Amino acid sequence: MTGKIATGVPAAAAWLESMVGSLANHSDRLDAINIFPVADGDTGSNLYLTARTAHDAVSVLESDDLGEFLATAGRAGMESARGNSGTLLAVYLVGFSEPLRGYQRLTGPLLAAALERGRVRAWSALSDPVPGTMLSVAEAAARAATGTLTASTADPSSRAHLREVLDAVQSAVLASVVSTESQLGALSTARVVDAGAVGMMLVIDTLYAAVTGEGLDESRYTPLHGYGIQDPHIHSVSETEEGVEVMCTIALDALEAATLRARLDSIGTSVVMSAVSDGADGYRWRVHVHAPRAEEALDAMRQAGEPVNISVTDLCTHDD
């Protein structure tokens, strides 16, 4: 059934609420197929917990500014993001919010701008971005939206035009998730799609549902390889990475941030750094790295500044 197109802050609030609920419902299956970049079986849990923090931060916020509303959610998510996937989701929300500042109603062109900015922020946060992941889904969504702006003959400010953009985005996202299986060797061997990519598909699909007033179409997930309820937990038979995941928030200027990123790149992998907010002495950065030993990463962070909100998680530990 087709609902009424919703374009204001209530739609954004409905998006976050639906995102949390859907990620909670899908977290077990996302964890089950989580084998990249580390087979630690927590992608679904990390996405859900980060989205829940973002949603909770705006549950009592009174604002009619779409950008302010979503920026508040994204920043809260970044401050306590979980894992690589959760960090990228929060970074994406912050980027998505930026073109929407000062606007009370979503349009096709604004959605395209938000999707593009979210894509840029997510890709630039990683030291070594890899196709075939949630980044590819973000890119497919942005490209589809931009392409629709050129092809559509509808009034750009109309709800009909917004619906055209959303339809194009939804189609592109599914195709992108399916293609992840052939983009990464580990996924091809396991014959499974990427967990983070499916998570990003849920993020986009819940946006579609919130704006169009339609429910999440669960049948879109049925054809995804390895994602059925009857399918085994792929991560439980995959090799896990030795070491730890270290995360923190730290205030640095641009040069200090670049120096820390370079140091962490030399120490470990899966380095994610993105600015949470700006201040008189630079920016507050959310930092994520996989390292052989926690102290190496923590020493680098402490030499750069004063890290807070520190978390250290064993990469070999996952919940079955």
mmCIF file of C-alpha atoms in Angstrom, residues 68-199:
data_model
loop_
_atom_site.group_PDB
_atom_site.id
_atom_site.type_symbol
_atom_site.label_atom_id
_atom_site.label_comp_id
_atom_site.label_asym_id
_atom_site.label_seq_id
_atom_site.Cartn_x
_atom_site.Cartn_y
_atom_site.Cartn_z
ATOM 1 C CA GLU A 68 20.162 19.895 13.004
ATOM 2 C CA PHE A 69 18.017 16.922 13.978
ATOM 3 C CA LEU A 70 20.061 14.336 12.052
ATOM 4 C CA ALA A 71 23.409 15.960 12.950
ATOM 5 C CA THR A 72 22.561 15.622 16.639
ATOM 6 C CA ALA A 73 21.752 11.954 16.109
ATOM 7 C CA GLY A 74 24.906 11.333 14.083
ATOM 8 C CA ARG A 75 27.234 13.051 16.545
ATOM 9 C CA ALA A 76 25.768 11.083 19.450
ATOM 10 C CA GLY A 77 26.274 7.906 17.468
ATOM 11 C CA MET A 78 29.897 8.793 16.777
ATOM 12 C CA GLU A 79 30.691 9.511 20.417
ATOM 13 C CA SER A 80 29.771 5.967 21.410
ATOM 14 C CA ALA A 81 29.921 4.112 18.082
ATOM 15 C CA ARG A 82 30.487 0.367 18.163
ATOM 16 C CA GLY A 83 33.013 -1.213 15.833
ATOM 17 C CA ASN A 84 33.969 -0.424 12.271
ATOM 18 C CA SER A 85 30.410 -0.676 10.949
ATOM 19 C CA GLY A 86 28.846 1.386 13.732
ATOM 20 C CA THR A 87 31.457 4.109 13.323
ATOM 21 C CA LEU A 88 30.831 4.315 9.579
ATOM 22 C CA LEU A 89 27.064 4.461 10.127
ATOM 23 C CA ALA A 90 27.454 7.398 12.522
ATOM 24 C CA VAL A 91 29.881 9.148 10.160
ATOM 25 C CA TYR A 92 27.388 8.612 7.340
ATOM 26 C CA LEU A 93 24.542 10.169 9.353
ATOM 27 C CA VAL A 94 26.639 13.235 10.139
ATOM 28 C CA GLY A 95 27.524 13.664 6.474
ATOM 29 C CA PHE A 96 23.919 13.044 5.401
ATOM 30 C CA SER A 97 22.764 15.838 7.697
ATOM 31 C CA GLU A 98 25.077 18.539 6.374
ATOM 32 C CA PRO A 99 23.217 19.592 3.173
ATOM 33 C CA LEU A 100 19.926 19.551 5.095
ATOM 34 C CA ARG A 101 20.832 22.271 7.604
ATOM 35 C CA GLY A 102 18.294 25.089 7.534
ATOM 36 C CA TYR A 103 15.670 23.018 5.675
ATOM 37 C CA GLN A 104 12.356 21.812 7.052
ATOM 38 C CA ARG A 105 11.314 19.654 4.116
ATOM 39 C CA LEU A 106 13.128 16.971 2.155
ATOM 40 C CA THR A 107 13.133 17.217 -1.656
ATOM 41 C CA GLY A 108 14.690 15.111 -4.385
ATOM 42 C CA PRO A 109 17.696 17.427 -4.878
ATOM 43 C CA LEU A 110 18.256 17.689 -1.118
ATOM 44 C CA LEU A 111 18.118 13.904 -0.755
ATOM 45 C CA ALA A 112 20.651 13.509 -3.563
ATOM 46 C CA ALA A 113 22.953 16.036 -1.879
ATOM 47 C CA ALA A 114 22.574 14.300 1.494
ATOM 48 C CA LEU A 115 23.325 10.869 0.034
ATOM 49 C CA GLU A 116 26.399 12.232 -1.731
ATOM 50 C CA ARG A 117 27.713 13.983 1.364
ATOM 51 C CA GLY A 118 27.150 10.851 3.452
ATOM 52 C CA ARG A 119 29.094 8.865 0.860
ATOM 53 C CA VAL A 120 31.992 11.324 0.898
ATOM 54 C CA ARG A 121 32.212 11.423 4.683
ATOM 55 C CA ALA A 122 32.159 7.632 4.996
ATOM 56 C CA TRP A 123 34.767 7.021 2.269
ATOM 57 C CA SER A 124 37.095 9.752 3.556
ATOM 58 C CA ALA A 125 36.938 8.478 7.150
ATOM 59 C CA LEU A 126 38.774 5.291 6.180
ATOM 60 C CA SER A 127 42.500 5.129 5.531
ATOM 61 C CA ASP A 128 41.988 2.200 3.152
ATOM 62 C CA PRO A 129 38.419 2.164 1.784
ATOM 63 C CA VAL A 130 37.450 -1.137 0.165
ATOM 64 C CA PRO A 131 34.737 -1.703 -2.496
ATOM 65 C CA GLY A 132 32.259 -4.484 -1.892
ATOM 66 C CA THR A 133 31.275 -3.159 1.532
ATOM 67 C CA MET A 134 28.768 -0.704 2.996
ATOM 68 C CA LEU A 135 30.777 2.015 1.238
ATOM 69 C CA SER A 136 29.754 0.609 -2.151
ATOM 70 C CA VAL A 137 26.089 0.711 -1.152
ATOM 71 C CA ALA A 138 26.437 4.342 -0.089
ATOM 72 C CA GLU A 139 28.067 5.113 -3.437
ATOM 73 C CA ALA A 140 25.366 3.309 -5.424
ATOM 74 C CA ALA A 141 22.641 5.234 -3.589
ATOM 75 C CA ALA A 142 24.312 8.582 -4.239
ATOM 76 C CA ARG A 143 24.892 7.870 -7.929
ATOM 77 C CA ALA A 144 21.321 6.700 -8.474
ATOM 78 C CA ALA A 145 19.933 9.822 -6.836
ATOM 79 C CA THR A 146 22.147 12.153 -8.860
ATOM 80 C CA GLY A 147 21.299 10.336 -12.068
ATOM 81 C CA THR A 148 17.577 10.701 -11.405
ATOM 82 C CA LEU A 149 17.940 14.466 -10.982
ATOM 83 C CA THR A 150 19.191 14.673 -14.567
ATOM 84 C CA ALA A 151 16.662 12.283 -16.073
ATOM 85 C CA SER A 152 13.479 13.338 -14.282
ATOM 86 C CA THR A 153 11.008 15.791 -15.799
ATOM 87 C CA ALA A 154 9.090 16.296 -12.550
ATOM 88 C CA ASP A 155 9.188 19.512 -10.527
ATOM 89 C CA PRO A 156 12.305 19.156 -8.302
ATOM 90 C CA SER A 157 10.404 20.507 -5.306
ATOM 91 C CA SER A 158 7.507 18.060 -5.706
ATOM 92 C CA ARG A 159 6.792 14.917 -3.747
ATOM 93 C CA ALA A 160 6.523 13.048 -7.056
ATOM 94 C CA HIS A 161 10.140 13.935 -7.829
ATOM 95 C CA LEU A 162 11.259 12.826 -4.360
ATOM 96 C CA ARG A 163 9.482 9.508 -4.916
ATOM 97 C CA GLU A 164 11.331 9.048 -8.235
ATOM 98 C CA VAL A 165 14.656 9.577 -6.515
ATOM 99 C CA LEU A 166 13.772 7.165 -3.721
ATOM 100 C CA ASP A 167 12.653 4.457 -6.162
ATOM 101 C CA ALA A 168 15.898 4.743 -8.141
ATOM 102 C CA VAL A 169 17.974 4.636 -4.968
ATOM 103 C CA GLN A 170 16.208 1.560 -3.638
ATOM 104 C CA SER A 171 16.784 -0.364 -6.877
ATOM 105 C CA ALA A 172 20.463 0.600 -7.013
ATOM 106 C CA VAL A 173 21.055 -0.370 -3.388
ATOM 107 C CA LEU A 174 19.783 -3.934 -3.855
ATOM 108 C CA ALA A 175 21.935 -4.422 -6.961
ATOM 109 C CA SER A 176 24.958 -3.103 -5.087
ATOM 110 C CA VAL A 177 24.489 -5.511 -2.173
ATOM 111 C CA VAL A 178 24.131 -8.490 -4.509
ATOM 112 C CA SER A 179 27.348 -7.524 -6.305
ATOM 113 C CA THR A 180 29.428 -7.467 -3.099
ATOM 114 C CA GLU A 181 29.707 -11.234 -3.241
ATOM 115 C CA SER A 182 31.848 -10.989 -6.373
ATOM 116 C CA GLN A 183 33.882 -7.963 -5.253
ATOM 117 C CA LEU A 184 35.703 -9.465 -2.277
ATOM 118 C CA GLY A 185 37.561 -12.779 -2.332
ATOM 119 C CA ALA A 186 36.480 -13.821 1.154
ATOM 120 C CA LEU A 187 32.831 -13.289 0.264
ATOM 121 C CA SER A 188 33.138 -15.144 -3.053
ATOM 122 C CA THR A 189 34.721 -18.125 -1.307
ATOM 123 C CA ALA A 190 32.008 -18.204 1.350
ATOM 124 C CA ARG A 191 29.271 -17.462 -1.217
ATOM 125 C CA VAL A 192 27.758 -14.742 0.914
ATOM 126 C CA VAL A 193 27.042 -11.024 0.585
ATOM 127 C CA ASP A 194 28.766 -8.466 2.811
ATOM 128 C CA ALA A 195 27.195 -7.943 6.244
ATOM 129 C CA GLY A 196 27.953 -4.209 6.358
ATOM 130 C CA ALA A 197 26.465 -3.775 2.894
ATOM 131 C CA VAL A 198 23.222 -5.449 3.979
ATOM 132 C CA GLY A 199 23.215 -3.223 7.048
#
